Amino acid sequence: MINFDKEVDKCVEILKNGGIILYPTDTIYGIGCDSYNFKAMENVNKLKGSNPSKPLIHLMNSLKMVEIYLKQIPDIAKKSLTGANPTTVIFNNLNNNQLNHKSIAIRIPKNKFCLSIIDKLNRPLTSTSANLSGSPYPKSKADINKKIIHGVDYFVETIDNDNLRPSKIIRIIDEKNYTVIRD
């Protein structure tokens, strides 16, 4: 049986020390690191074989946290971030360059485990799908590539959930318009 609090504490310790975790989210399994640790983000991209110019998702715990990084949040984005369906929202109007991106992809997870990590870390959790670049995302724990499992500093073992799906992704164009990147 998994001890929730111990798992959260272990993940936060690893993240604060520049490590990478493999963990369950409210969508699919993710690879995560501290959003303020650029070396850790480089290591995530190396592990996946991803292009470093491709932005990673920043999981945040609330609209209040999102407001730290954005000049303004259009109503459509607020509804998407806090709605029932997991949605990643891409913004171009950064208010804070601590995350060092021209645009930023943000999601507020609905999963208590992810939210607890973000709360304890006290900043966003950078995340990406737990697959090698160009490979299908894992639909279950059994689908995660061994290179990913062996390349992280900590793997959060959990009850498996089959038929996992990635989040919807939208890009905000202006106050009232957006484009669907992935549905």
GROMACS .gro file of C-alpha atoms in nm:
model
  183
    1MET     CA    1   0.000   0.000   0.000
    2ILE     CA    2   0.125   0.346  -0.091
    3ASN     CA    3   0.168   0.610   0.177
    4PHE     CA    4   0.040   0.925   0.007
    5ASP     CA    5   0.223   1.179   0.227
    6LYS     CA    6   0.555   0.990   0.210
    7GLU     CA    7   0.530   0.971  -0.170
    8VAL     CA    8   0.463   1.346  -0.193
    9ASP     CA    9   0.754   1.424   0.044
   10LYS     CA   10   0.991   1.196  -0.150
   11CYS     CA   11   0.895   1.356  -0.481
   12VAL     CA   12   0.941   1.710  -0.347
   13GLU     CA   13   1.281   1.621  -0.199
   14ILE     CA   14   1.397   1.481  -0.533
   15LEU     CA   15   1.259   1.779  -0.726
   16LYS     CA   16   1.426   2.032  -0.494
   17ASN     CA   17   1.757   1.849  -0.548
   18GLY     CA   18   1.731   1.876  -0.927
   19GLY     CA   19   1.596   1.527  -0.987
   20ILE     CA   20   1.331   1.392  -1.222
   21ILE     CA   21   1.023   1.198  -1.117
   22LEU     CA   22   0.791   0.962  -1.305
   23TYR     CA   23   0.445   0.997  -1.158
   24PRO     CA   24   0.070   0.962  -1.217
   25THR     CA   25  -0.124   1.272  -1.315
   26ASP     CA   26  -0.493   1.329  -1.374
   27THR     CA   27  -0.433   1.241  -1.739
   28ILE     CA   28  -0.139   1.015  -1.832
   29TYR     CA   29   0.186   0.926  -1.656
   30GLY     CA   30   0.422   1.221  -1.653
   31ILE     CA   31   0.789   1.300  -1.619
   32GLY     CA   32   0.832   1.595  -1.387
   33CYS     CA   33   1.097   1.835  -1.259
   34ASP     CA   34   1.128   2.165  -1.074
   35SER     CA   35   1.014   2.444  -1.305
   36TYR     CA   36   1.294   2.672  -1.181
   37ASN     CA   37   1.571   2.419  -1.249
   38PHE     CA   38   1.680   2.458  -1.611
   39LYS     CA   39   1.935   2.174  -1.587
   40ALA     CA   40   1.655   1.938  -1.476
   41MET     CA   41   1.444   2.053  -1.774
   42GLU     CA   42   1.739   1.982  -2.005
   43ASN     CA   43   1.767   1.635  -1.851
   44VAL     CA   44   1.396   1.570  -1.914
   45ASN     CA   45   1.441   1.663  -2.281
   46LYS     CA   46   1.752   1.443  -2.309
   47LEU     CA   47   1.570   1.148  -2.150
   48LYS     CA   48   1.279   1.181  -2.393
   49GLY     CA   49   1.496   1.271  -2.691
   50SER     CA   50   1.286   1.588  -2.729
   51ASN     CA   51   1.374   1.911  -2.902
   52PRO     CA   52   1.465   2.153  -2.621
   53SER     CA   53   1.283   2.436  -2.802
   54LYS     CA   54   0.954   2.250  -2.759
   55PRO     CA   55   0.798   2.392  -2.442
   56LEU     CA   56   0.713   2.166  -2.152
   57ILE     CA   57   0.388   2.194  -1.955
   58HIS     CA   58   0.387   2.375  -1.622
   59LEU     CA   59   0.140   2.228  -1.376
   60MET     CA   60   0.009   2.486  -1.131
   61ASN     CA   61  -0.221   2.454  -0.832
   62SER     CA   62  -0.455   2.750  -0.884
   63LEU     CA   63  -0.545   3.052  -1.094
   64LYS     CA   64  -0.366   3.258  -0.829
   65MET     CA   65  -0.039   3.080  -0.916
   66VAL     CA   66  -0.108   3.124  -1.289
   67GLU     CA   67  -0.147   3.501  -1.236
   68ILE     CA   68   0.214   3.517  -1.115
   69TYR     CA   69   0.332   3.421  -1.465
   70LEU     CA   70   0.081   3.596  -1.690
   71LYS     CA   71  -0.009   3.959  -1.756
   72GLN     CA   72  -0.374   3.866  -1.792
   73ILE     CA   73  -0.585   3.553  -1.810
   74PRO     CA   74  -0.875   3.569  -2.055
   75ASP     CA   75  -1.205   3.431  -1.927
   76ILE     CA   76  -1.195   3.147  -2.182
   77ALA     CA   77  -0.858   3.040  -2.038
   78LYS     CA   78  -0.987   3.057  -1.679
   79LYS     CA   79  -1.283   2.836  -1.774
   80SER     CA   80  -1.057   2.590  -1.956
   81LEU     CA   81  -0.803   2.569  -1.672
   82THR     CA   82  -1.065   2.516  -1.402
   83GLY     CA   83  -1.320   2.312  -1.598
   84ALA     CA   84  -1.398   1.944  -1.547
   85ASN     CA   85  -1.196   1.822  -1.848
   86PRO     CA   86  -0.815   1.839  -1.819
   87THR     CA   87  -0.702   2.115  -2.053
   88THR     CA   88  -0.356   2.254  -2.115
   89VAL     CA   89  -0.362   2.619  -2.219
   90ILE     CA   90  -0.079   2.782  -2.415
   91PHE     CA   91  -0.028   3.154  -2.354
   92ASN     CA   92   0.206   3.405  -2.517
   93ASN     CA   93   0.180   3.693  -2.269
   94LEU     CA   94   0.433   3.615  -1.999
   95ASN     CA   95   0.444   3.841  -1.696
   96ASN     CA   96   0.739   3.673  -1.535
   97ASN     CA   97   1.043   3.532  -1.714
   98GLN     CA   98   1.155   3.298  -1.434
   99LEU     CA   99   1.038   3.011  -1.653
  100ASN     CA  100   1.245   3.146  -1.947
  101HIS     CA  101   0.995   3.089  -2.231
  102LYS     CA  102   0.836   3.310  -2.496
  103SER     CA  103   0.514   3.118  -2.446
  104ILE     CA  104   0.400   2.895  -2.165
  105ALA     CA  105   0.179   2.586  -2.150
  106ILE     CA  106  -0.016   2.563  -1.824
  107ARG     CA  107  -0.254   2.309  -1.673
  108ILE     CA  108  -0.419   2.297  -1.333
  109PRO     CA  109  -0.446   1.924  -1.256
  110LYS     CA  110  -0.752   1.778  -1.087
  111ASN     CA  111  -0.540   1.514  -0.913
  112LYS     CA  112  -0.478   1.546  -0.536
  113PHE     CA  113  -0.132   1.389  -0.569
  114CYS     CA  114  -0.011   1.644  -0.827
  115LEU     CA  115  -0.165   1.934  -0.638
  116SER     CA  116   0.004   1.820  -0.316
  117ILE     CA  117   0.344   1.811  -0.488
  118ILE     CA  118   0.293   2.161  -0.629
  119ASP     CA  119   0.174   2.293  -0.292
  120LYS     CA  120   0.480   2.154  -0.110
  121LEU     CA  121   0.721   2.256  -0.385
  122ASN     CA  122   0.563   2.604  -0.372
  123ARG     CA  123   0.608   2.665  -0.744
  124PRO     CA  124   0.500   2.505  -1.073
  125LEU     CA  125   0.590   2.147  -1.158
  126THR     CA  126   0.728   2.113  -1.509
  127SER     CA  127   0.579   1.807  -1.675
  128THR     CA  128   0.565   1.613  -1.998
  129SER     CA  129   0.426   1.279  -2.106
  130ALA     CA  130   0.620   0.969  -1.999
  131ASN     CA  131   0.717   0.856  -2.348
  132LEU     CA  132   1.013   0.887  -2.580
  133SER     CA  133   0.976   1.168  -2.833
  134GLY     CA  134   0.776   1.049  -3.133
  135SER     CA  135   0.644   0.741  -2.952
  136PRO     CA  136   0.284   0.696  -2.841
  137TYR     CA  137   0.197   0.815  -2.492
  138PRO     CA  138   0.158   0.537  -2.233
  139LYS     CA  139  -0.203   0.429  -2.184
  140SER     CA  140  -0.106   0.238  -1.870
  141LYS     CA  141   0.192   0.189  -1.640
  142ALA     CA  142   0.286  -0.123  -1.838
  143ASP     CA  143   0.326   0.090  -2.154
  144ILE     CA  144   0.601   0.312  -2.010
  145ASN     CA  145   0.930   0.256  -2.194
  146LYS     CA  146   1.203   0.101  -1.975
  147LYS     CA  147   1.446   0.375  -2.081
  148ILE     CA  148   1.211   0.629  -1.920
  149ILE     CA  149   1.168   0.419  -1.603
  150HIS     CA  150   1.545   0.373  -1.563
  151GLY     CA  151   1.624   0.734  -1.656
  152VAL     CA  152   1.431   0.903  -1.375
  153ASP     CA  153   1.542   0.950  -1.016
  154TYR     CA  154   1.214   0.826  -0.870
  155PHE     CA  155   0.915   0.632  -1.003
  156VAL     CA  156   0.591   0.672  -0.809
  157GLU     CA  157   0.432   0.328  -0.812
  158THR     CA  158   0.056   0.349  -0.797
  159ILE     CA  159  -0.256   0.155  -0.878
  160ASP     CA  160  -0.264   0.131  -1.254
  161ASN     CA  161  -0.535   0.305  -1.448
  162ASP     CA  162  -0.593   0.177  -1.800
  163ASN     CA  163  -0.708   0.385  -2.097
  164LEU     CA  164  -0.541   0.703  -1.982
  165ARG     CA  165  -0.574   1.004  -2.214
  166PRO     CA  166  -0.364   1.318  -2.251
  167SER     CA  167  -0.516   1.658  -2.185
  168LYS     CA  168  -0.684   1.872  -2.446
  169ILE     CA  169  -0.450   2.152  -2.560
  170ILE     CA  170  -0.563   2.498  -2.667
  171ARG     CA  171  -0.366   2.809  -2.766
  172ILE     CA  172  -0.506   3.145  -2.661
  173ILE     CA  173  -0.517   3.389  -2.953
  174ASP     CA  174  -0.685   3.683  -2.780
  175GLU     CA  175  -0.943   3.762  -2.512
  176LYS     CA  176  -1.221   3.564  -2.684
  177ASN     CA  177  -1.053   3.331  -2.932
  178TYR     CA  178  -0.843   3.017  -2.914
  179THR     CA  179  -0.722   2.737  -3.138
  180VAL     CA  180  -0.753   2.369  -3.046
  181ILE     CA  181  -0.413   2.199  -3.080
  182ARG     CA  182  -0.523   1.858  -2.948
  183ASP     CA  183  -0.876   1.750  -2.860
   0.00000   0.00000   0.00000
